């Protein structure tokens, strides 16, 4: 197996795991992988939107929270959601192309 797509529980998408270097794959196989990746990649903006909505909800709760420990917990959750969004944007911008070989 040259590549597999493994579900990432944190990001809630499947990510490619390569067992063969990209340039060593046949162009037809690269095209197959790119098609699979584009299907996954196309779902990333919707996933980001969901996370942004969660952040907005937690920010609203934070603005009303009076308990310091609960505020810290909400801040931690917001930071983790923001980190997930950042990672998703990195994967979204990943745009491999076919090798010409």
Tab-separated table of N, CA and C in Angstrom:
chain	number	residue	atom	x	y	z
A	1	UNK	N	0.845	-1.177	0.000
A	1	UNK	CA	0.000	0.000	0.000
A	1	UNK	C	0.891	1.242	0.000
A	2	UNK	N	0.673	2.124	-0.943
A	2	UNK	CA	1.508	3.313	-1.074
A	2	UNK	C	1.019	4.485	-0.237
A	3	UNK	N	-0.302	4.582	-0.055
A	3	UNK	CA	-0.872	5.652	0.757
A	3	UNK	C	-2.193	5.156	1.326
A	4	UNK	N	-2.507	5.629	2.509
A	4	UNK	CA	-3.812	5.350	3.096
A	4	UNK	C	-4.336	6.649	3.698
A	5	UNK	N	-5.635	6.763	3.743
A	5	UNK	CA	-6.260	7.922	4.369
A	5	UNK	C	-6.765	7.486	5.733
A	6	UNK	N	-6.227	8.129	6.768
A	6	UNK	CA	-6.508	7.743	8.144
A	6	UNK	C	-7.320	8.846	8.815
A	7	UNK	N	-8.426	8.442	9.429
A	7	UNK	CA	-9.296	9.408	10.087
A	7	UNK	C	-8.594	10.008	11.299
A	8	UNK	N	-8.571	11.329	11.345
A	8	UNK	CA	-7.987	12.060	12.466
A	8	UNK	C	-9.132	12.510	13.369
A	9	UNK	N	-9.192	11.942	14.544
A	9	UNK	CA	-10.289	12.216	15.474
A	9	UNK	C	-10.339	13.686	15.874
A	10	UNK	N	-9.191	14.305	16.030
A	10	UNK	CA	-9.142	15.711	16.444
A	10	UNK	C	-9.678	16.637	15.355
A	11	UNK	N	-9.270	16.401	14.121
A	11	UNK	CA	-9.676	17.264	13.018
A	11	UNK	C	-11.010	16.839	12.401
A	12	UNK	N	-11.396	15.593	12.638
A	12	UNK	CA	-12.637	15.022	12.087
A	12	UNK	C	-12.606	14.932	10.559
A	13	UNK	N	-11.423	14.680	10.023
A	13	UNK	CA	-11.261	14.408	8.586
A	13	UNK	C	-10.208	13.303	8.440
A	14	UNK	N	-10.175	12.698	7.269
A	14	UNK	CA	-9.141	11.701	6.978
A	14	UNK	C	-7.943	12.404	6.361
A	15	UNK	N	-6.769	11.986	6.786
A	15	UNK	CA	-5.520	12.585	6.305
A	15	UNK	C	-4.678	11.514	5.614
A	16	UNK	N	-3.942	11.923	4.586
A	16	UNK	CA	-3.111	10.943	3.885
A	16	UNK	C	-1.900	10.535	4.715
A	17	UNK	N	-1.622	9.254	4.679
A	17	UNK	CA	-0.404	8.718	5.300
A	17	UNK	C	0.337	7.973	4.191
A	18	UNK	N	1.469	8.543	3.811
A	18	UNK	CA	2.228	7.990	2.693
A	18	UNK	C	3.228	6.945	3.165
A	19	UNK	N	3.288	5.858	2.414
A	19	UNK	CA	4.272	4.801	2.654
A	19	UNK	C	5.277	4.749	1.509
A	20	UNK	N	5.006	5.557	0.485
A	20	UNK	CA	5.876	5.675	-0.684
A	20	UNK	C	6.014	7.159	-0.997
A	21	UNK	N	7.192	7.577	-1.372
A	21	UNK	CA	7.400	8.984	-1.720
A	21	UNK	C	6.522	9.356	-2.911
A	22	UNK	N	5.975	10.574	-2.857
A	22	UNK	CA	5.069	11.059	-3.907
A	22	UNK	C	5.677	10.913	-5.296
A	23	UNK	N	6.924	11.306	-5.463
A	23	UNK	CA	7.575	11.270	-6.771
A	23	UNK	C	7.815	9.849	-7.278
A	24	UNK	N	7.721	8.883	-6.384
A	24	UNK	CA	7.917	7.491	-6.788
A	24	UNK	C	6.616	6.831	-7.248
A	25	UNK	N	5.483	7.501	-7.032
A	25	UNK	CA	4.193	6.955	-7.442
A	25	UNK	C	3.965	7.199	-8.929
A	26	UNK	N	3.271	6.271	-9.573
A	26	UNK	CA	2.911	6.465	-10.974
A	26	UNK	C	1.925	7.612	-11.076
A	27	UNK	N	1.939	8.289	-12.207
A	27	UNK	CA	1.084	9.455	-12.401
A	27	UNK	C	-0.403	9.100	-12.236
A	28	UNK	N	-0.792	7.937	-12.687
A	28	UNK	CA	-2.194	7.499	-12.545
A	28	UNK	C	-2.554	7.376	-11.063
A	29	UNK	N	-1.651	6.810	-10.277
A	29	UNK	CA	-1.902	6.662	-8.832
A	29	UNK	C	-1.939	8.034	-8.165
A	30	UNK	N	-1.053	8.919	-8.572
A	30	UNK	CA	-1.080	10.277	-8.027
A	30	UNK	C	-2.435	10.925	-8.297
A	31	UNK	N	-2.956	10.754	-9.494
A	31	UNK	CA	-4.249	11.337	-9.855
A	31	UNK	C	-5.372	10.759	-8.993
A	32	UNK	N	-5.315	9.454	-8.716
A	32	UNK	CA	-6.325	8.826	-7.858
A	32	UNK	C	-6.271	9.426	-6.449
A	33	UNK	N	-5.072	9.561	-5.936
A	33	UNK	CA	-4.886	10.116	-4.589
A	33	UNK	C	-5.368	11.558	-4.548
A	34	UNK	N	-5.043	12.323	-5.584
A	34	UNK	CA	-5.483	13.720	-5.635
A	34	UNK	C	-7.003	13.825	-5.653
A	35	UNK	N	-7.674	12.932	-6.379
A	35	UNK	CA	-9.142	12.947	-6.399
A	35	UNK	C	-9.697	12.670	-5.005
A	36	UNK	N	-9.137	11.678	-4.335
A	36	UNK	CA	-9.590	11.365	-2.969
A	36	UNK	C	-9.348	12.564	-2.048
A	37	UNK	N	-8.167	13.167	-2.163
A	37	UNK	CA	-7.840	14.303	-1.305
A	37	UNK	C	-8.771	15.482	-1.572
A	38	UNK	N	-9.093	15.732	-2.832
A	38	UNK	CA	-9.972	16.858	-3.161
A	38	UNK	C	-11.364	16.665	-2.564
A	39	UNK	N	-11.843	15.432	-2.499
A	39	UNK	CA	-13.134	15.164	-1.862
A	39	UNK	C	-13.074	15.511	-0.374
A	40	UNK	N	-12.008	15.090	0.274
A	40	UNK	CA	-11.836	15.372	1.701
A	40	UNK	C	-11.630	16.869	1.902
A	41	UNK	N	-10.759	17.441	1.118
A	41	UNK	CA	-10.404	18.863	1.221
A	41	UNK	C	-11.632	19.756	1.054
A	42	UNK	N	-12.549	19.345	0.204
A	42	UNK	CA	-13.755	20.118	-0.036
A	42	UNK	C	-14.649	20.258	1.180
A	43	UNK	N	-14.495	19.359	2.153
A	43	UNK	CA	-15.302	19.409	3.374
A	43	UNK	C	-14.686	20.287	4.463
A	44	UNK	N	-13.454	20.674	4.287
A	44	UNK	CA	-12.756	21.435	5.334
A	44	UNK	C	-13.417	22.778	5.633
A	45	UNK	N	-13.802	23.593	4.637
A	45	UNK	CA	-14.433	24.879	4.984
A	45	UNK	C	-15.696	24.723	5.840
A	46	UNK	N	-16.489	23.701	5.572
A	46	UNK	CA	-17.698	23.475	6.381
A	46	UNK	C	-17.322	23.081	7.810
A	47	UNK	N	-16.298	22.272	7.941
A	47	UNK	CA	-15.816	21.876	9.281
A	47	UNK	C	-15.328	23.106	10.032
A	48	UNK	N	-14.612	23.988	9.361
A	48	UNK	CA	-14.119	25.220	9.992
A	48	UNK	C	-15.299	26.082	10.444
A	49	UNK	N	-16.302	26.174	9.608
A	49	UNK	CA	-17.493	26.957	9.952
A	49	UNK	C	-18.146	26.416	11.227
A	50	UNK	N	-18.251	25.095	11.340
A	50	UNK	CA	-18.818	24.470	12.540
A	50	UNK	C	-18.006	24.854	13.783
A	51	UNK	N	-16.687	24.796	13.652
A	51	UNK	CA	-15.819	25.123	14.781
A	51	UNK	C	-15.909	26.595	15.156
A	52	UNK	N	-16.020	27.464	14.159
A	52	UNK	CA	-16.169	28.890	14.439
A	52	UNK	C	-17.465	29.159	15.197
A	53	UNK	N	-18.532	28.434	14.846
A	53	UNK	CA	-19.799	28.578	15.566
A	53	UNK	C	-19.646	28.140	17.025
A	54	UNK	N	-18.911	27.054	17.241
A	54	UNK	CA	-18.651	26.604	18.620
A	54	UNK	C	-17.856	27.654	19.401
A	55	UNK	N	-16.864	28.232	18.747
A	55	UNK	CA	-16.073	29.286	19.400
A	55	UNK	C	-16.966	30.459	19.775
A	56	UNK	N	-17.848	30.854	18.877
A	56	UNK	CA	-18.762	31.958	19.170
A	56	UNK	C	-19.658	31.638	20.369
A	57	UNK	N	-20.154	30.403	20.438
A	57	UNK	CA	-20.983	29.991	21.576
A	57	UNK	C	-20.177	30.051	22.877
A	58	UNK	N	-18.957	29.547	22.821
A	58	UNK	CA	-18.123	29.544	24.027
A	58	UNK	C	-17.710	30.962	24.425
A	59	UNK	N	-17.471	31.828	23.453
A	59	UNK	CA	-17.169	33.227	23.757
A	59	UNK	C	-18.357	33.910	24.427
A	60	UNK	N	-19.564	33.598	23.947
A	60	UNK	CA	-20.765	34.167	24.564
A	60	UNK	C	-20.896	33.677	26.010
A	61	UNK	N	-20.647	32.400	26.222
A	61	UNK	CA	-20.711	31.850	27.580
A	61	UNK	C	-19.623	32.467	28.453
A	62	UNK	N	-18.450	32.675	27.876
A	62	UNK	CA	-17.335	33.258	28.615
A	62	UNK	C	-17.650	34.683	29.077
A	63	UNK	N	-18.331	35.424	28.231
A	63	UNK	CA	-18.635	36.820	28.588
A	63	UNK	C	-19.603	36.913	29.762
A	64	UNK	N	-20.318	35.831	30.026
A	64	UNK	CA	-21.271	35.831	31.142
A	64	UNK	C	-20.773	35.018	32.339
A	65	UNK	N	-19.671	34.313	32.159
A	65	UNK	CA	-19.176	33.430	33.225
A	65	UNK	C	-18.530	34.232	34.343
A	66	UNK	N	-18.933	33.937	35.574
A	66	UNK	CA	-18.396	34.637	36.739
A	66	UNK	C	-17.356	33.797	37.491
A	67	UNK	N	-17.392	32.501	37.293
A	67	UNK	CA	-16.492	31.593	37.986
A	67	UNK	C	-15.148	31.557	37.257
A	68	UNK	N	-14.063	31.852	37.985
A	68	UNK	CA	-12.735	31.924	37.381
A	68	UNK	C	-12.313	30.596	36.759
A	69	UNK	N	-12.523	29.487	37.471
A	69	UNK	CA	-12.119	28.178	36.949
A	69	UNK	C	-12.898	27.823	35.688
A	70	UNK	N	-14.169	28.135	35.679
A	70	UNK	CA	-14.977	27.875	34.480
A	70	UNK	C	-14.518	28.757	33.320
A	71	UNK	N	-14.148	29.994	33.626
A	71	UNK	CA	-13.630	30.892	32.593
A	71	UNK	C	-12.338	30.342	31.993
A	72	UNK	N	-11.482	29.832	32.838
A	72	UNK	CA	-10.224	29.248	32.363
A	72	UNK	C	-10.495	28.033	31.480
A	73	UNK	N	-11.447	27.217	31.881
A	73	UNK	CA	-11.803	26.044	31.095
A	73	UNK	C	-12.349	26.461	29.719
A	74	UNK	N	-13.222	27.445	29.699
A	74	UNK	CA	-13.759	27.939	28.430
A	74	UNK	C	-12.652	28.497	27.543
A	75	UNK	N	-11.722	29.246	28.138
A	75	UNK	CA	-10.589	29.779	27.362
A	75	UNK	C	-9.750	28.655	26.767
A	76	UNK	N	-9.535	27.617	27.537
A	76	UNK	CA	-8.765	26.468	27.056
A	76	UNK	C	-9.486	25.797	25.891
A	77	UNK	N	-10.794	25.630	26.015
A	77	UNK	CA	-11.578	25.011	24.951
A	77	UNK	C	-11.558	25.873	23.684
A	78	UNK	N	-11.671	27.176	23.852
A	78	UNK	CA	-11.623	28.093	22.710
A	78	UNK	C	-10.258	28.015	22.026
A	79	UNK	N	-9.201	27.973	22.808
A	79	UNK	CA	-7.849	27.883	22.246
A	79	UNK	C	-7.664	26.586	21.464
A	80	UNK	N	-8.200	25.487	21.982
A	80	UNK	CA	-8.081	24.210	21.281
A	80	UNK	C	-8.865	24.234	19.972
A	81	UNK	N	-10.058	24.800	19.990
A	81	UNK	CA	-10.841	24.909	18.762
A	81	UNK	C	-10.115	25.784	17.731
A	82	UNK	N	-9.521	26.868	18.181
A	82	UNK	CA	-8.757	27.741	17.280
A	82	UNK	C	-7.556	26.995	16.701
A	83	UNK	N	-6.923	26.169	17.501
A	83	UNK	CA	-5.790	25.377	17.034
A	83	UNK	C	-6.231	24.377	15.964
A	84	UNK	N	-7.384	23.770	16.158
A	84	UNK	CA	-7.916	22.832	15.172
A	84	UNK	C	-8.192	23.566	13.859
A	85	UNK	N	-8.800	24.750	13.960
A	85	UNK	CA	-9.070	25.548	12.759
A	85	UNK	C	-7.766	25.859	12.025
A	86	UNK	N	-6.750	26.251	12.769
A	86	UNK	CA	-5.454	26.543	12.158
A	86	UNK	C	-4.909	25.324	11.419
A	87	UNK	N	-4.966	24.160	12.048
A	87	UNK	CA	-4.479	22.937	11.410
A	87	UNK	C	-5.295	22.597	10.164
A	88	UNK	N	-6.610	22.803	10.247
A	88	UNK	CA	-7.445	22.536	9.075
A	88	UNK	C	-7.091	23.458	7.917
A	89	UNK	N	-6.826	24.729	8.214
A	89	UNK	CA	-6.428	25.652	7.150
A	89	UNK	C	-5.107	25.217	6.519
A	90	UNK	N	-4.189	24.729	7.321
A	90	UNK	CA	-2.916	24.237	6.775
A	90	UNK	C	-3.186	23.088	5.803
A	91	UNK	N	-4.014	22.137	6.206
A	91	UNK	CA	-4.334	21.018	5.325
A	91	UNK	C	-5.106	21.483	4.097
A	92	UNK	N	-5.991	22.468	4.269
A	92	UNK	CA	-6.765	22.967	3.134
A	92	UNK	C	-5.861	23.596	2.082
A	93	UNK	N	-4.834	24.287	2.534
A	93	UNK	CA	-3.920	24.953	1.603
A	93	UNK	C	-2.970	23.988	0.918
A	94	UNK	N	-2.869	22.774	1.458
A	94	UNK	CA	-2.019	21.763	0.830
A	94	UNK	C	-2.617	21.414	-0.528
A	95	UNK	N	-1.864	21.669	-1.558
A	95	UNK	CA	-2.374	21.487	-2.904
A	95	UNK	C	-1.310	20.777	-3.755
A	96	UNK	N	-1.168	19.459	-3.559
A	96	UNK	CA	-0.155	18.745	-4.333
A	96	UNK	C	-0.519	18.694	-5.811
A	97	UNK	N	0.468	18.455	-6.628
A	97	UNK	CA	0.222	18.342	-8.065
A	97	UNK	C	0.894	17.072	-8.597
A	98	UNK	N	0.531	16.714	-9.787
A	98	UNK	CA	1.121	15.535	-10.417
A	98	UNK	C	2.589	15.786	-10.723
A	99	UNK	N	3.392	14.754	-10.497
A	99	UNK	CA	4.808	14.831	-10.877
A	99	UNK	C	4.901	14.607	-12.372
A	100	UNK	N	5.771	15.272	-12.993
A	100	UNK	CA	5.994	15.063	-14.430
A	100	UNK	C	7.252	14.203	-14.577
A	101	UNK	N	7.055	12.921	-14.777
A	101	UNK	CA	8.187	12.043	-14.825
A	101	UNK	C	8.009	10.987	-15.775
